[in-house]
């Protein structure tokens, strides 16, 4: 991916300068330690300014499409969030500027202190790769109040950033301004050195322009126009990058929308991958635990030999005397307790047999439960791998938590439990086709909700045969709207696309009315039995 360059920042701020001028901060939230959301109002509209200083994809933009970001506010805000709220909530934005040649945006706010005096605070957003930061300081004396990332002398000998010291800009780069330099210097320069020689131009932007195969004179003119205020090529650059990632092109041609579309994709992708990796580690650990149970259940021991020895003692009881230490019959050597009578020795072996038999029954039951759990965990793993939104992963995490509680409670054999919370409907995906509404369950929690509360008895239920898949419900207005073959085929294709068989040449899909489904007691979420089913081969 490409970093946000100083030109893009400059033109992004210019594009939104009318809104920035006099905007009031209404709310400040931090989605994570490096993500800030400023809710601002001006010119009769409310807008959310998203600031991200994560070293992987630092950027800033207004959120124009809420689906681009996953907004989840933590219960306990970070300390820096509390600091910003103390100083900036209710403050008026007096000026926004981009530091010349730098990827630093300065937001100047007019605020009133505890004694009612007007003062100015500056929030400096530094978009500089691994050195990205958000710093709040007093604009009059330049003393830092706080920052997202403290830089102590141990971390850097060039520039320190922490509360209580004066704010200074990063060391300037040894570059030239193409608007102030000579043309001869440019013509004598190798094209691959442009981003190293001149301010403004990132390597990615230069490479994009060089692909146009311009002459040296044309190239010099284009770069000068860029630096002087021609934003069209900047937009073209980000649009090209959006197309390369296969993303939907935003309806608006504004630079803000292009930057938002490009960077939000990587933010969401990183968030999803991080959370999926964490969930897969939890599942791997649980898979190992269940497989260990199956492995141990196969070590039942030879408890039947105890019954054989007890039977042999009783069959030959007249040959055995109290005090005998061992006895042999039918080629079997039997160890005896010399302090017990022959009958007592027989009963001791029968007691060992009964104990072993009971243990074997328990182990067999645990083995069956573990096999069922592994089948259920495979369904959860499939849901994790195919999740496309963080809220879907939220539901899966909740499902895993419930599973963990249930398995622990079952293993401890404790009775009772906490009262169930009032259930909130999950975020079910809805599709429309040929006048019919279809519901797509993307995890076991959604599948279970669809069966219990999201469908009527006469609605049509579809599922992949003999493998995990999404549950599909086709709404029929409780039978008043018969489903056509075309709609059934569409629903079956949806099931195949949302199952492990999506890349196979052939898949079997079953369907039946929802009234023919049954969830047996003490089964996992999303598990059902069915009857009166029919099959479609895709």
XYZ file of C-alpha atoms in Angstrom:
538
model
C 0.000 0.000 0.000
C 0.978 3.673 -0.419
C 1.440 6.201 2.358
C -0.473 9.460 2.531
C 1.819 12.129 1.045
C 2.063 15.802 2.035
C 0.358 16.995 -1.168
C -2.679 14.788 -0.556
C -2.871 16.077 3.015
C -2.589 19.670 1.843
C -5.369 19.328 -0.741
C -7.552 17.301 1.642
C -7.486 20.162 4.152
C -8.128 22.741 1.424
C -11.072 20.708 0.160
C -12.713 20.870 3.592
C -11.537 24.337 4.749
C -15.058 25.821 4.675
C -16.307 23.231 7.123
C -13.211 23.421 9.329
C -13.455 27.202 9.705
C -15.451 27.731 12.916
C -16.428 24.078 13.458
C -17.307 23.098 17.032
C -16.128 19.832 18.592
C -19.171 18.089 20.033
C -17.759 14.704 20.998
C -14.347 13.013 21.188
C -13.954 9.242 21.106
C -11.036 6.860 20.748
C -11.717 3.567 18.975
C -8.272 2.287 19.957
C -5.019 3.710 21.309
C -4.182 5.104 17.862
C -7.623 5.943 16.438
C -9.525 9.140 17.281
C -13.002 10.173 16.182
C -13.945 13.867 16.420
C -17.647 14.629 16.008
C -17.852 18.211 14.711
C -20.640 20.562 13.674
C -20.591 23.543 11.318
C -22.629 25.023 8.465
C -25.712 23.149 9.683
C -24.221 19.658 9.384
C -22.534 17.099 11.611
C -19.414 15.308 10.430
C -17.011 12.781 11.947
C -13.279 13.325 11.486
C -11.354 10.055 11.679
C -7.663 10.210 12.626
C -5.485 7.095 12.553
C -1.809 7.159 13.556
C -1.198 3.428 13.380
C 2.291 3.013 11.816
C 0.873 0.598 9.215
C -1.645 3.000 7.663
C -1.622 6.503 9.184
C -4.228 8.773 7.601
C -6.993 11.282 8.242
C -10.371 11.843 6.603
C -14.024 12.582 7.227
C -16.218 9.483 7.398
C -18.658 9.776 4.529
C -19.590 6.066 4.416
C -20.122 4.488 7.829
C -19.737 0.990 6.333
C -16.068 1.742 5.591
C -15.108 1.680 9.262
C -16.070 -0.457 12.235
C -17.034 2.017 14.945
C -16.938 0.327 18.341
C -16.343 2.542 21.360
C -14.471 0.864 24.252
C -16.098 0.979 27.677
C -12.986 2.505 29.261
C -11.545 5.380 27.183
C -7.746 5.736 27.070
C -6.140 8.473 29.165
C -5.344 10.597 26.113
C -9.009 10.519 25.133
C -9.941 11.882 28.572
C -7.295 14.586 28.144
C -8.701 15.639 24.764
C -12.228 15.695 26.168
C -11.128 17.904 29.021
C -9.555 20.501 26.737
C -11.325 20.276 23.382
C -14.946 19.187 23.833
C -17.059 22.236 23.076
C -14.047 24.089 21.655
C -14.237 26.070 18.420
C -11.812 25.353 15.613
C -10.201 28.634 14.624
C -7.645 27.444 12.079
C -6.356 24.330 10.318
C -3.099 24.261 8.427
C -0.593 21.806 6.992
C 3.016 22.519 7.945
C 4.894 23.400 4.774
C 6.598 20.393 3.173
C 5.545 18.164 6.075
C 2.839 15.579 6.714
C 1.710 17.460 9.797
C -1.787 18.922 10.215
C -2.300 21.498 12.962
C -5.774 22.078 14.425
C -5.974 25.300 16.460
C -8.843 25.565 18.946
C -10.142 28.532 20.934
C -11.044 27.409 24.446
C -11.763 29.003 27.785
C -9.742 27.887 30.796
C -10.965 27.426 34.398
C -10.942 31.183 35.106
C -12.740 32.083 31.867
C -9.723 33.345 29.920
C -9.573 32.634 26.195
C -6.599 30.509 25.239
C -5.493 28.568 22.189
C -4.669 24.867 22.070
C -3.195 23.029 19.106
C -3.719 19.382 18.223
C -0.896 18.371 15.908
C -1.509 15.247 13.817
C 1.758 13.877 12.460
C 1.269 11.405 9.601
C 4.826 10.094 9.378
C 4.842 6.290 9.137
C 6.218 4.633 12.267
C 6.729 8.081 13.846
C 3.043 9.059 13.472
C 1.601 10.774 16.520
C -1.126 13.059 17.865
C 0.169 15.787 20.148
C -1.839 18.317 22.150
C 0.026 21.445 23.212
C -0.578 25.011 24.322
C -0.344 27.164 21.184
C 0.931 30.169 23.162
C 3.860 28.710 25.103
C 4.274 25.507 22.975
C 4.283 23.274 26.072
C 2.976 19.765 25.374
C -0.058 18.726 27.401
C -0.101 15.107 26.218
C 0.267 12.821 23.219
C -0.749 9.438 21.923
C 2.807 8.122 21.859
C 5.475 9.401 24.257
C 9.004 9.590 22.829
C 11.543 9.556 25.628
C 15.318 10.179 25.359
C 15.812 6.402 25.480
C 13.706 6.020 22.317
C 15.133 8.911 20.329
C 18.145 11.175 20.657
C 16.857 13.485 17.893
C 13.413 14.514 19.115
C 11.569 13.983 22.392
C 7.801 14.178 22.742
C 6.087 13.946 26.135
C 3.972 16.047 28.434
C 5.635 19.049 30.058
C 8.297 19.844 27.463
C 8.130 22.249 24.514
C 6.796 21.056 21.196
C 9.256 21.238 18.329
C 8.867 20.155 14.717
C 10.741 17.106 13.415
C 14.098 17.851 11.753
C 13.622 19.218 8.234
C 14.489 17.051 5.281
C 17.284 18.148 2.980
C 15.130 18.635 -0.110
C 14.205 21.427 -2.506
C 10.964 23.119 -3.504
C 10.318 22.479 -7.177
C 8.546 25.858 -7.432
C 11.650 27.673 -6.217
C 14.421 25.674 -7.858
C 15.913 25.952 -11.329
C 14.765 23.954 -14.338
C 18.325 22.963 -15.176
C 18.685 21.184 -11.825
C 15.601 19.131 -12.659
C 16.702 18.265 -16.200
C 20.063 17.007 -14.933
C 18.386 14.798 -12.315
C 17.686 11.089 -12.763
C 13.943 10.443 -12.721
C 14.209 7.846 -9.947
C 15.751 10.521 -7.677
C 12.847 13.007 -7.901
C 11.221 11.988 -4.604
C 14.609 12.202 -2.856
C 15.425 15.635 -4.307
C 12.092 17.490 -3.989
C 9.496 18.030 -1.313
C 5.848 16.951 -1.832
C 6.386 13.977 -4.114
C 6.280 10.482 -2.670
C 7.938 7.676 -4.594
C 4.574 6.066 -5.315
C 3.200 9.285 -6.777
C 6.306 9.828 -8.919
C 6.202 6.238 -10.221
C 2.530 6.750 -11.136
C 3.370 9.893 -13.122
C 6.380 8.313 -14.825
C 4.116 5.616 -16.279
C 2.596 8.316 -18.471
C 5.866 8.418 -20.488
C 6.147 12.191 -20.472
C 9.081 14.100 -21.852
C 11.390 15.783 -19.349
C 9.834 19.179 -20.073
C 6.291 17.800 -19.722
C 7.212 16.002 -16.517
C 8.682 19.165 -15.009
C 5.537 21.102 -15.913
C 3.235 18.440 -14.434
C 5.165 18.335 -11.160
C 5.156 22.123 -10.872
C 1.416 22.216 -11.469
C 0.941 19.554 -8.798
C 2.918 21.558 -6.263
C 1.091 24.751 -7.260
C -2.383 23.352 -6.639
C -3.455 20.959 -9.409
C -5.353 18.309 -7.438
C -6.684 16.379 -10.450
C -3.587 14.171 -10.763
C -3.638 13.446 -7.038
C -7.231 12.203 -7.362
C -6.266 10.140 -10.385
C -3.433 8.575 -8.378
C -5.714 7.466 -5.521
C -8.419 6.325 -7.917
C -5.897 4.118 -9.682
C -4.843 2.576 -6.369
C -8.480 1.924 -5.457
C -9.009 0.100 -8.746
C -5.864 -1.996 -8.182
C -7.299 -3.262 -4.888
C -10.576 -4.141 -6.608
C -12.574 -1.757 -4.406
C -15.846 -0.050 -5.222
C -15.245 3.426 -6.602
C -16.947 6.065 -4.411
C -19.817 8.036 -5.919
C -18.215 11.342 -4.971
C -15.151 12.627 -6.799
C -13.913 14.403 -3.674
C -10.402 13.590 -2.498
C -11.761 12.790 0.966
C -13.857 9.917 -0.414
C -10.926 8.478 -2.342
C -8.612 8.558 0.680
C -11.332 7.100 2.887
C -12.071 4.238 0.472
C -8.408 3.330 0.045
C -7.196 3.444 3.641
C -10.349 2.118 5.316
C -9.930 -1.059 3.246
C -6.536 -1.727 4.846
C -7.753 -0.755 8.317
C -10.661 -3.192 8.039
C -8.507 -5.899 6.464
C -5.933 -5.661 9.263
C -8.621 -5.598 11.952
C -10.342 -8.664 10.483
C -7.118 -10.641 10.060
C -5.932 -9.846 13.590
C -9.214 -10.913 15.120
C -9.485 -14.006 12.925
C -5.982 -15.087 13.955
C -6.904 -14.662 17.611
C -10.111 -16.696 17.201
C -8.310 -19.410 15.251
C -5.780 -19.765 18.086
C -8.647 -20.237 20.538
C -10.217 -22.815 18.235
C -6.908 -24.650 17.697
C -6.508 -24.965 21.456
C -10.059 -26.294 21.817
C -9.583 -28.728 18.906
C -6.507 -30.120 20.677
C -8.423 -30.487 23.949
C -11.277 -32.386 22.290
C -8.878 -34.624 20.331
C -7.032 -35.432 23.584
C -10.347 -36.492 25.104
C -10.958 -38.857 22.161
C -7.409 -40.215 22.410
C -7.715 -40.845 26.148
C -11.153 -42.421 25.781
C -9.600 -45.141 23.620
C -7.391 -46.175 26.570
C -10.176 -47.931 28.456
C -8.093 -50.696 29.968
C -8.899 -54.415 30.061
C -11.659 -54.314 32.656
C -13.228 -57.508 31.234
C -10.307 -59.536 32.604
C -11.438 -58.668 36.144
C -14.828 -60.311 35.525
C -13.126 -63.386 34.040
C -10.928 -63.729 37.137
C -13.914 -63.347 39.457
C -15.823 -66.037 37.525
C -12.818 -68.389 37.641
C -12.472 -67.948 41.420
C -16.164 -68.816 41.942
C -15.952 -71.781 39.560
C -12.944 -73.156 41.472
C -13.795 -71.905 44.958
C -13.465 -75.367 46.477
C -9.807 -75.499 45.358
C -8.815 -72.197 46.982
C -8.028 -71.690 50.644
C -7.846 -68.476 52.665
C -4.193 -67.460 52.829
C -3.404 -68.486 49.233
C -1.451 -65.783 47.400
C -2.272 -66.859 43.860
C -4.238 -69.361 41.862
C -4.137 -70.539 38.246
C -7.086 -71.740 36.202
C -7.617 -72.122 32.438
C -4.139 -70.730 31.874
C -4.916 -67.496 33.793
C -2.856 -66.568 36.855
C -4.961 -64.837 39.501
C -3.391 -62.799 42.326
C -5.234 -63.303 45.629
C -5.367 -61.313 48.859
C -4.270 -63.839 51.508
C -6.304 -62.008 54.181
C -9.563 -62.512 52.252
C -11.707 -65.573 51.691
C -12.063 -66.940 48.129
C -15.543 -65.387 47.924
C -14.217 -61.999 49.061
C -11.442 -62.183 46.454
C -14.053 -62.905 43.761
C -16.160 -59.941 44.882
C -13.077 -57.685 44.826
C -12.479 -58.611 41.161
C -16.168 -58.031 40.360
C -15.931 -54.583 42.023
C -12.913 -53.765 39.806
C -14.894 -54.955 36.778
C -17.888 -52.745 37.650
C -15.640 -49.775 38.246
C -13.860 -50.290 34.919
C -17.138 -50.815 33.101
C -18.547 -47.566 34.501
C -15.340 -45.693 33.597
C -15.483 -47.101 30.058
C -19.100 -45.959 29.691
C -18.151 -42.469 30.881
C -15.187 -42.364 28.505
C -17.352 -43.515 25.601
C -19.898 -40.816 26.400
C -17.136 -38.205 26.579
C -15.763 -39.472 23.268
C -19.132 -39.016 21.545
C -19.476 -35.537 23.084
C -15.952 -34.629 21.927
C -16.717 -35.832 18.392
C -19.861 -33.676 18.376
C -17.867 -30.751 19.732
C -15.269 -31.117 16.969
C -18.021 -31.095 14.355
C -19.457 -27.962 15.960
C -16.020 -26.306 16.181
C -15.493 -26.962 12.464
C -18.699 -25.022 11.793
C -17.416 -22.132 13.912
C -14.050 -22.245 12.120
C -15.856 -22.059 8.778
C -17.825 -19.041 10.036
C -14.587 -17.327 11.146
C -12.853 -17.920 7.815
C -15.807 -16.538 5.856
C -16.671 -13.576 8.105
C -16.494 -10.279 6.228
C -17.445 -7.822 8.966
C -16.182 -7.285 12.535
C -19.746 -7.443 13.906
C -19.983 -11.007 12.538
C -16.825 -11.856 14.493
C -18.406 -10.253 17.573
C -21.259 -12.752 17.348
C -18.816 -15.639 16.863
C -16.797 -14.532 19.917
C -20.010 -14.437 21.931
C -20.913 -17.905 20.655
C -17.460 -19.235 21.608
C -17.834 -17.706 25.056
C -21.194 -19.432 25.514
C -19.705 -22.699 24.259
C -16.832 -22.416 26.746
C -19.204 -21.722 29.629
C -21.434 -24.634 28.652
C -18.576 -27.133 28.337
C -17.077 -26.058 31.665
C -20.444 -26.246 33.385
C -21.057 -29.690 31.897
C -17.632 -31.017 32.897
C -18.136 -29.850 36.469
C -21.690 -31.252 36.455
C -23.089 -28.225 38.226
C -26.785 -27.513 38.249
C -28.577 -24.257 37.577
C -27.036 -21.233 35.941
C -27.377 -17.540 35.353
C -30.596 -16.121 34.016
C -30.464 -15.548 30.286
C -30.153 -12.003 29.102
C -32.794 -10.603 26.829
C -31.725 -11.646 23.355
C -31.001 -8.964 20.768
C -31.460 -9.905 17.130
C -28.144 -10.412 15.293
C -27.250 -8.516 12.138
C -28.782 -10.902 9.582
C -27.876 -10.321 5.942
C -30.963 -9.799 3.774
C -31.167 -10.294 0.016
C -33.991 -9.650 -2.447
C -34.520 -11.773 -5.538
C -37.503 -11.871 -7.898
C -39.783 -10.370 -5.283
C -38.689 -12.770 -2.507
C -36.727 -11.933 0.633
C -33.928 -14.306 1.616
C -32.126 -14.338 4.984
C -28.503 -15.493 5.102
C -27.101 -16.775 8.402
C -23.335 -16.255 8.521
C -22.564 -18.021 11.809
C -24.223 -20.453 14.204
C -25.701 -17.678 16.323
C -27.425 -16.170 13.285
C -28.469 -19.600 12.022
C -30.056 -20.433 15.364
C -31.847 -17.082 15.493
C -33.230 -17.600 11.983
C -34.708 -20.983 12.915
C -36.227 -19.853 16.209
C -37.316 -16.282 15.567
C -36.521 -15.186 12.022
C -38.839 -17.491 10.098
C -42.369 -18.882 9.932
C -43.373 -22.567 9.711
C -44.081 -22.426 5.959
C -40.844 -20.614 5.023
C -38.215 -22.583 3.074
C -34.955 -23.596 4.757
C -31.827 -24.544 2.744
C -28.507 -26.030 3.878
C -25.546 -27.882 2.403
C -25.765 -31.649 2.689
C -23.364 -33.286 5.146
C -21.074 -30.261 5.630
C -21.083 -26.848 7.380
C -22.795 -24.003 5.571
C -24.918 -20.938 6.062
C -28.600 -21.452 6.723
C -30.789 -19.776 4.108
C -34.413 -18.877 4.790
C -36.704 -17.937 1.899
C -39.669 -15.947 3.188
C -43.027 -17.131 1.810
C -45.417 -14.951 3.848
C -46.067 -18.132 5.826
C -47.042 -20.122 2.734
C -49.150 -17.507 0.989
C -46.384 -16.891 -1.570
C -45.209 -20.159 -3.195
C -41.486 -20.309 -3.982
C -40.582 -20.691 -7.647
C -37.871 -23.023 -8.963
C -35.817 -19.987 -9.997
C -35.792 -18.646 -6.446
C -34.999 -22.101 -5.014
C -32.049 -22.401 -7.389
C -30.818 -18.927 -6.398
C -31.042 -19.885 -2.709
C -29.193 -23.155 -3.348
C -26.386 -21.280 -5.120
C -26.141 -18.932 -2.131
C -25.713 -21.941 0.159
C -22.945 -23.343 -2.049
C -21.149 -19.980 -2.098
C -21.301 -19.888 1.704
C -19.996 -23.394 2.344
C -16.668 -25.264 2.002
C -17.999 -26.541 -1.361
C -17.924 -23.094 -2.975
C -14.911 -24.024 -5.134
C -16.020 -27.576 -5.966
C -17.628 -28.606 -9.218
C -20.698 -30.170 -7.607
C -22.575 -29.587 -4.364
C -25.707 -31.142 -2.848
C -28.116 -28.724 -1.209
C -31.117 -29.853 0.838
C -34.267 -27.849 1.487
C -37.486 -28.274 3.387
C -40.097 -26.209 5.176
C -39.015 -24.677 8.440
C -41.789 -26.533 10.298
C -39.987 -29.799 9.551
C -36.903 -28.701 11.483
C -36.227 -29.637 15.076
C -33.449 -28.676 17.429
C -32.841 -31.584 19.831
C -32.270 -30.643 23.486
C -28.702 -30.222 24.738
C -27.274 -29.706 21.237
C -24.995 -26.994 19.991
C -26.147 -23.694 18.561
C -27.367 -23.973 14.977
C -27.754 -27.784 15.048
C -31.070 -29.102 13.683
C -32.610 -32.326 12.474
C -34.964 -32.311 9.517
C -37.440 -34.405 7.545
C -39.442 -34.172 4.323
C -36.308 -32.777 2.682
C -35.543 -32.559 -1.004
C -32.183 -32.233 -2.717
C -30.785 -29.868 -5.333
C -27.455 -30.610 -7.022
C -25.542 -27.470 -8.037
